């Protein structure tokens, strides 16, 4: 459902506010604690898009400041158990199934 709504708008590489969605989808996203999302064309993969969901509530954003839940097919960082850190602020954790979590303790 989200893919259909997003691709009908055909606004790749743009962060979209939840107000850009139908009421039903906006409510679902809010219930999950997301405030916005973006999708990008993925030309290096058989799947068309990469989605990033920007968390707002209930994702420890008081400490982490910025959390993204990212669906990124063909990305080795999504492998379950993957972890990398820049040694300062950014951590990426692979959740499996083409998903990863990016957190940043710095203000972006």
Tab-separated table of C-alpha atoms in Angstrom:
chain	number	residue	atom	x	y	z
A	1	UNK	CA	0.000	0.000	0.000
A	2	UNK	CA	2.750	2.484	0.909
A	3	UNK	CA	4.661	1.668	-2.258
A	4	UNK	CA	1.604	2.348	-4.396
A	5	UNK	CA	0.930	5.669	-2.708
A	6	UNK	CA	4.563	6.727	-2.921
A	7	UNK	CA	5.229	5.695	-6.499
A	8	UNK	CA	1.997	7.276	-7.714
A	9	UNK	CA	3.450	10.579	-6.512
A	10	UNK	CA	6.746	9.752	-8.255
A	11	UNK	CA	8.841	12.026	-6.021
A	12	UNK	CA	12.088	10.114	-5.706
A	13	UNK	CA	14.882	11.294	-3.392
A	14	UNK	CA	12.583	13.585	-1.431
A	15	UNK	CA	11.698	13.385	2.216
A	16	UNK	CA	7.941	13.258	2.539
A	17	UNK	CA	5.943	14.394	5.505
A	18	UNK	CA	3.122	12.175	6.719
A	19	UNK	CA	0.669	14.864	5.596
A	20	UNK	CA	1.494	13.752	2.031
A	21	UNK	CA	-0.227	10.407	2.680
A	22	UNK	CA	-3.776	9.181	2.943
A	23	UNK	CA	-5.300	9.419	6.424
A	24	UNK	CA	-5.167	5.638	6.883
A	25	UNK	CA	-1.489	5.325	5.985
A	26	UNK	CA	-0.574	8.424	8.002
A	27	UNK	CA	-2.221	6.907	11.092
A	28	UNK	CA	-0.331	3.642	10.613
A	29	UNK	CA	2.983	5.472	10.292
A	30	UNK	CA	2.263	7.581	13.382
A	31	UNK	CA	1.355	4.440	15.354
A	32	UNK	CA	4.786	3.025	14.458
A	33	UNK	CA	6.470	6.217	15.696
A	34	UNK	CA	7.534	7.587	12.303
A	35	UNK	CA	7.386	11.261	11.408
A	36	UNK	CA	8.466	11.165	7.765
A	37	UNK	CA	10.063	8.964	5.133
A	38	UNK	CA	11.867	9.134	1.858
A	39	UNK	CA	12.492	6.778	-0.971
A	40	UNK	CA	15.268	6.713	-3.484
A	41	UNK	CA	15.759	5.016	-6.812
A	42	UNK	CA	17.935	1.935	-6.504
A	43	UNK	CA	19.569	1.400	-9.903
A	44	UNK	CA	22.128	-1.156	-8.641
A	45	UNK	CA	19.485	-3.664	-7.595
A	46	UNK	CA	16.671	-5.656	-9.162
A	47	UNK	CA	14.255	-4.008	-6.717
A	48	UNK	CA	13.342	-0.451	-7.656
A	49	UNK	CA	13.437	1.569	-4.442
A	50	UNK	CA	15.128	2.039	-1.098
A	51	UNK	CA	12.898	3.349	1.710
A	52	UNK	CA	13.985	5.218	4.836
A	53	UNK	CA	11.518	5.731	7.677
A	54	UNK	CA	12.541	8.523	10.055
A	55	UNK	CA	11.558	7.711	13.625
A	56	UNK	CA	10.131	10.270	15.980
A	57	UNK	CA	8.516	8.668	19.022
A	58	UNK	CA	9.295	5.541	21.054
A	59	UNK	CA	12.660	4.984	19.347
A	60	UNK	CA	14.971	6.395	22.066
A	61	UNK	CA	15.358	9.623	20.119
A	62	UNK	CA	16.056	11.526	23.351
A	63	UNK	CA	19.482	9.855	23.443
A	64	UNK	CA	20.033	8.925	19.832
A	65	UNK	CA	18.697	12.164	18.284
A	66	UNK	CA	18.170	10.536	14.857
A	67	UNK	CA	16.934	7.034	14.001
A	68	UNK	CA	16.124	5.659	10.556
A	69	UNK	CA	14.639	2.267	9.753
A	70	UNK	CA	15.828	1.532	6.230
A	71	UNK	CA	14.616	-1.005	3.677
A	72	UNK	CA	17.585	-1.348	1.330
A	73	UNK	CA	17.540	-4.400	-0.981
A	74	UNK	CA	20.911	-5.643	-2.275
A	75	UNK	CA	22.710	-3.858	0.586
A	76	UNK	CA	25.204	-5.995	2.546
A	77	UNK	CA	24.657	-3.774	5.597
A	78	UNK	CA	21.169	-5.287	5.989
A	79	UNK	CA	22.533	-8.742	6.799
A	80	UNK	CA	21.332	-9.852	10.233
A	81	UNK	CA	24.112	-9.301	12.768
A	82	UNK	CA	25.956	-6.692	10.692
A	83	UNK	CA	27.239	-3.773	12.762
A	84	UNK	CA	29.414	-0.810	11.948
A	85	UNK	CA	30.172	2.412	13.751
A	86	UNK	CA	32.055	5.536	12.812
A	87	UNK	CA	33.507	5.535	16.328
A	88	UNK	CA	31.761	8.754	17.244
A	89	UNK	CA	28.056	9.128	16.592
A	90	UNK	CA	26.743	6.835	13.861
A	91	UNK	CA	25.871	3.135	14.228
A	92	UNK	CA	24.361	0.879	11.577
A	93	UNK	CA	22.864	-2.459	12.558
A	94	UNK	CA	21.693	-5.072	10.059
A	95	UNK	CA	18.284	-6.464	10.951
A	96	UNK	CA	17.998	-9.030	8.134
A	97	UNK	CA	15.377	-9.265	5.399
A	98	UNK	CA	16.795	-6.199	3.573
A	99	UNK	CA	16.348	-3.972	6.666
A	100	UNK	CA	18.862	-1.983	8.713
A	101	UNK	CA	18.741	0.572	11.504
A	102	UNK	CA	20.838	3.724	11.441
A	103	UNK	CA	21.201	5.752	14.619
A	104	UNK	CA	23.072	9.001	15.162
A	105	UNK	CA	23.702	10.599	18.553
A	106	UNK	CA	24.800	13.861	16.919
A	107	UNK	CA	22.349	16.515	15.785
A	108	UNK	CA	21.927	16.214	12.012
